[in-house]
XYZ file of N, CA and C in Angstrom:
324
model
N 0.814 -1.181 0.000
C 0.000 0.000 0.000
C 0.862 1.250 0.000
N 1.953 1.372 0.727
C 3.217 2.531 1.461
C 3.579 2.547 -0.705
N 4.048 1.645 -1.650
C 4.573 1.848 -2.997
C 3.612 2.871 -3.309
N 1.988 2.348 -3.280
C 1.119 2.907 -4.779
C 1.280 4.136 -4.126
N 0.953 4.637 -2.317
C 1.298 5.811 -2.538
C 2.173 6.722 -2.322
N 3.662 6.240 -2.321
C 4.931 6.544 -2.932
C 5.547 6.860 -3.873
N 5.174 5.911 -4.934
C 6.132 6.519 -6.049
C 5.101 7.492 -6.940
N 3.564 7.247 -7.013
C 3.144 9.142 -7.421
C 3.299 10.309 -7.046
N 3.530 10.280 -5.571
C 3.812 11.054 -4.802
C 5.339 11.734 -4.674
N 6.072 10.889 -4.858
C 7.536 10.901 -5.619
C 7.320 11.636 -7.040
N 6.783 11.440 -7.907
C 6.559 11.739 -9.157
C 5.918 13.271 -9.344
N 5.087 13.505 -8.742
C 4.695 15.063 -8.585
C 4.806 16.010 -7.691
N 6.088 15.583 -6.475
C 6.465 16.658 -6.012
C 7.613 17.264 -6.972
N 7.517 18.673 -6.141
C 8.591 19.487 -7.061
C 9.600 20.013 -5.980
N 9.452 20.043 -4.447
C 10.357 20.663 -3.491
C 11.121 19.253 -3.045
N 12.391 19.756 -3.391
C 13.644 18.432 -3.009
C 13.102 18.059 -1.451
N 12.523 18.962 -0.252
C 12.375 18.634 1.037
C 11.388 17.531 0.923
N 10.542 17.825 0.021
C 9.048 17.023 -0.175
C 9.475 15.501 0.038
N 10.521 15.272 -0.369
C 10.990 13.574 -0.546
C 11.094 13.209 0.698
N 11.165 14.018 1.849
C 11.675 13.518 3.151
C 10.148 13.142 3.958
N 9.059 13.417 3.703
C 7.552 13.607 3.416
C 7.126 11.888 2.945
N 7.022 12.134 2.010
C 6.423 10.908 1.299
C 7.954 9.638 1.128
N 8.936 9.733 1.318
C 9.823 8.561 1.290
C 9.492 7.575 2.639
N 9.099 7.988 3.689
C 8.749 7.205 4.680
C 7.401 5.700 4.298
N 6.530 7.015 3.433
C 5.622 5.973 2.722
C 6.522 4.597 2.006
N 7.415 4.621 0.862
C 7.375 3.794 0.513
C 8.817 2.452 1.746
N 9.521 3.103 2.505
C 10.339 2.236 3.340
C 9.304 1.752 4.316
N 8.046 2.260 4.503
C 7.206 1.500 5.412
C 6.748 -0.049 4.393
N 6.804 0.378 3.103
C 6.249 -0.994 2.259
C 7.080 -2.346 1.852
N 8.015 -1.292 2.534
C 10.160 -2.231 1.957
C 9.978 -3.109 3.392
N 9.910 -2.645 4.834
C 9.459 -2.872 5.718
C 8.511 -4.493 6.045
N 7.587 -4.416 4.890
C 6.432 -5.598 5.388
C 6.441 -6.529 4.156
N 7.788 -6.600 3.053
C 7.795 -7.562 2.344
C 7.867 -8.899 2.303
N 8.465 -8.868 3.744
C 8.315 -10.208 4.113
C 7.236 -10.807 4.515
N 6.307 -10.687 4.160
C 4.502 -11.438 4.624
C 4.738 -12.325 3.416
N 5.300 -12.073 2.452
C 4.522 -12.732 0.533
C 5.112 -14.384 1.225
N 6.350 -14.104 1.674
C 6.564 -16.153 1.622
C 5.449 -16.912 2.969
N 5.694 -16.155 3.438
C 4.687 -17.262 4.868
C 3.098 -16.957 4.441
N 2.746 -15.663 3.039
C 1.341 -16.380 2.413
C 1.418 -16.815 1.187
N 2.464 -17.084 0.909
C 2.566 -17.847 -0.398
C 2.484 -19.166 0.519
N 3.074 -19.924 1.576
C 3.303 -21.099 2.355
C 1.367 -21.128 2.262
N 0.609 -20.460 2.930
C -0.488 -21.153 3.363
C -1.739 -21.326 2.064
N -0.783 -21.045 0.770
C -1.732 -21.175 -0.024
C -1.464 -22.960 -0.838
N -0.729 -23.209 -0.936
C -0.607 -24.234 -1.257
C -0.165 -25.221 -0.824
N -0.221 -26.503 -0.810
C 0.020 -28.064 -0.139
C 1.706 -27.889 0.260
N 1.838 -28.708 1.249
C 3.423 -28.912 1.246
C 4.071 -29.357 0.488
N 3.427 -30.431 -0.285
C 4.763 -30.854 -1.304
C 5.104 -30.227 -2.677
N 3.995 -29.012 -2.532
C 4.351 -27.865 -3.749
C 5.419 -26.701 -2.760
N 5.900 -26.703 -1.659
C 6.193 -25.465 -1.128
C 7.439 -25.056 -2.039
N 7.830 -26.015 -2.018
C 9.000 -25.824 -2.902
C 9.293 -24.791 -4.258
N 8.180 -25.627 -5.125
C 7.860 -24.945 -6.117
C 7.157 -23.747 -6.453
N 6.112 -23.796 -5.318
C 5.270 -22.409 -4.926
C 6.103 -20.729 -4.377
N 7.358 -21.173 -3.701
C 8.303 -20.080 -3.103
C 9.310 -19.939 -4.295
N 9.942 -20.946 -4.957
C 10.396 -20.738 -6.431
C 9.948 -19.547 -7.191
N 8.423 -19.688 -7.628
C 8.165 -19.355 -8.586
C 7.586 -17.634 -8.202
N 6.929 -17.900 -7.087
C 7.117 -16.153 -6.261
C 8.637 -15.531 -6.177
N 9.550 -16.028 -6.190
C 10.615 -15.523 -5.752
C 10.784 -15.435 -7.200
N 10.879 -16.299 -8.394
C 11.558 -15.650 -9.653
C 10.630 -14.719 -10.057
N 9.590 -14.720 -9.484
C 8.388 -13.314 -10.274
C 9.010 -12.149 -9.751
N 8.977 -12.470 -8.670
C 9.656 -11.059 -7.771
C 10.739 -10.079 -8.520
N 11.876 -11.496 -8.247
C 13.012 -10.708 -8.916
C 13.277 -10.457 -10.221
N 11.941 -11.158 -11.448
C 12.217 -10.542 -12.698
C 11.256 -9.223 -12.798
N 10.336 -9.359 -12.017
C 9.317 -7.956 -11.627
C 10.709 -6.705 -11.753
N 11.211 -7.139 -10.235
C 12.363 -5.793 -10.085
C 13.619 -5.705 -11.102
N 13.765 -6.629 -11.801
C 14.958 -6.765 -12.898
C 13.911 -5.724 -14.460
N 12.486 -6.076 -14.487
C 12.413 -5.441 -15.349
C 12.039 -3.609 -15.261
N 11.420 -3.682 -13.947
C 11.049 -2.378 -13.225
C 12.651 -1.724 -13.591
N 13.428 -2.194 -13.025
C 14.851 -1.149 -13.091
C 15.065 -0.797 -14.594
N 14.649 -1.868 -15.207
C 15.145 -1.455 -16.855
C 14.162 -0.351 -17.477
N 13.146 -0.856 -17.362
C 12.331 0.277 -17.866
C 12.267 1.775 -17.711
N 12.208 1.712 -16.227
C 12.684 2.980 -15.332
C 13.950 3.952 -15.797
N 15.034 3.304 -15.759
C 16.238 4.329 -16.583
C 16.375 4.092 -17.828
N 14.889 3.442 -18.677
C 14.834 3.835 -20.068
C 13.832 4.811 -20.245
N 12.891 4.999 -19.456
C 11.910 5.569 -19.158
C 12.064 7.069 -18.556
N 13.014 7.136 -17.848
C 13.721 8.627 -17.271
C 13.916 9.587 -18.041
N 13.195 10.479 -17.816
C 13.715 11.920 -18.813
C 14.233 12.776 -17.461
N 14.710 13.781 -18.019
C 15.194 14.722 -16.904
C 14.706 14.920 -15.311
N 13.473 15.127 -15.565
C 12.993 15.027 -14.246
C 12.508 14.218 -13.420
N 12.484 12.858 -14.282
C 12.289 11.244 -13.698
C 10.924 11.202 -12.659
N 9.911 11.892 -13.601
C 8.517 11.979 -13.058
C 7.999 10.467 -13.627
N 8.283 10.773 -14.873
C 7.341 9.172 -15.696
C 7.218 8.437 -14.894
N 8.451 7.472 -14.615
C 8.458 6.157 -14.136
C 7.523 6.069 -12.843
N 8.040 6.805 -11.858
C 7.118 7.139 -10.825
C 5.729 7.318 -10.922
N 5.031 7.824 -11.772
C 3.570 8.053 -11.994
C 3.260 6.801 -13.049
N 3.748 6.473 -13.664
C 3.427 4.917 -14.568
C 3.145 3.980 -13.246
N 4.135 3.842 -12.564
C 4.166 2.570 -11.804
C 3.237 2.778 -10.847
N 3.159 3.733 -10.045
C 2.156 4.183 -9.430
C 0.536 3.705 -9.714
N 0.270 4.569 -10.801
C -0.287 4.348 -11.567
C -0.994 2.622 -11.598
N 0.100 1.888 -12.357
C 0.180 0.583 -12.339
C -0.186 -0.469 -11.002
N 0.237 -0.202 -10.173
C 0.145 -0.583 -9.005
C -0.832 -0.457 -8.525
N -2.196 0.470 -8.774
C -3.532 0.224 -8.672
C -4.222 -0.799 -9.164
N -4.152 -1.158 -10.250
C -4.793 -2.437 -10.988
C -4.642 -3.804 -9.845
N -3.533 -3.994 -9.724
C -3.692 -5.691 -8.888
C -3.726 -5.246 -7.980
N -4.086 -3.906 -7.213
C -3.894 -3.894 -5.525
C -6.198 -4.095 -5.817
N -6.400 -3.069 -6.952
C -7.704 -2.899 -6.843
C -8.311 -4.812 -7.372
N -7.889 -5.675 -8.320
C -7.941 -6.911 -8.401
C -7.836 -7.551 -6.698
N -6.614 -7.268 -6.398
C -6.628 -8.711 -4.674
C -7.475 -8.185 -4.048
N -8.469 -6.395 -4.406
C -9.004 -6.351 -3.231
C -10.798 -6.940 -3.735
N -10.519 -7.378 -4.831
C -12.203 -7.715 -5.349
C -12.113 -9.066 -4.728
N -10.843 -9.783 -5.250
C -10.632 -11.152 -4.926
C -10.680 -11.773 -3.445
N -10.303 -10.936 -2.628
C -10.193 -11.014 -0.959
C -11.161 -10.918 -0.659
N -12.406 -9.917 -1.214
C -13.811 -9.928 -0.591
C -14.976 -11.201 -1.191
N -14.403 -11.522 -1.898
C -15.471 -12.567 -2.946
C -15.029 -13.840 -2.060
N -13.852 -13.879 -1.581
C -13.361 -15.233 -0.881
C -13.605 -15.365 0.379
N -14.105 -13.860 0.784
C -14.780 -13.893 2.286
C -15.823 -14.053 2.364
N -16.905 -13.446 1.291
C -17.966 -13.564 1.194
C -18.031 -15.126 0.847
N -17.639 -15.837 -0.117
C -18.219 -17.347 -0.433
C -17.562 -18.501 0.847
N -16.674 -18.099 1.099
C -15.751 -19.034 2.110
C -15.903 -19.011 3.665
């Protein structure tokens, strides 16, 4: 939640102090990354754990392998884009897990 509203917020300030403001947002989100493996663990059987933490972990790190590329291809001078794209971006599956989380409470 601390990313989506971080890096827009990053993206349309204009006072260098401003970063000291909204950067807390996104190290609070750097902070709670560690939840994804112990709920990646309770979603699937044990004898997939293996394969289940695999395949989160290579999403992860080709997620951030391609995020970096895009980003300093994506940078123009004032390196607003990337920040408001991703931002941006980062609404879609937060607004998806949150349809999905209520439909699974409601039926389950």
């Amino acid at each position: 939640m601390g990313r989506r509203r971080a890096y827009p917020g990053l993206g349309l300030i204009h006072a260098p102090w401003l970063v000291f403001v909204v950067l807390p947002l996104y190290g609070f989100a750097a902070c709670t990354e560690g939840v994804g493996k112990p709920w990646i663990s309770t979603l699937v059987p044990d004898r997939r754990q293996g394969t289940a933490q695999g395949l989160y972990q290579g999403a992860t790190g080709a997620g951030v392998l391609f995020a970096g590329l895009w980003a300093g291809l994506a940078r123009r001078p004032d390196g607003h884009a990337p920040l408001l794209i991703s931002g941006a971006a980062a609404l879609v599956p937060a607004a998806a897990l949150s349809v999905l989380s209520r439909n699974r409470q409601a039926n389950g």
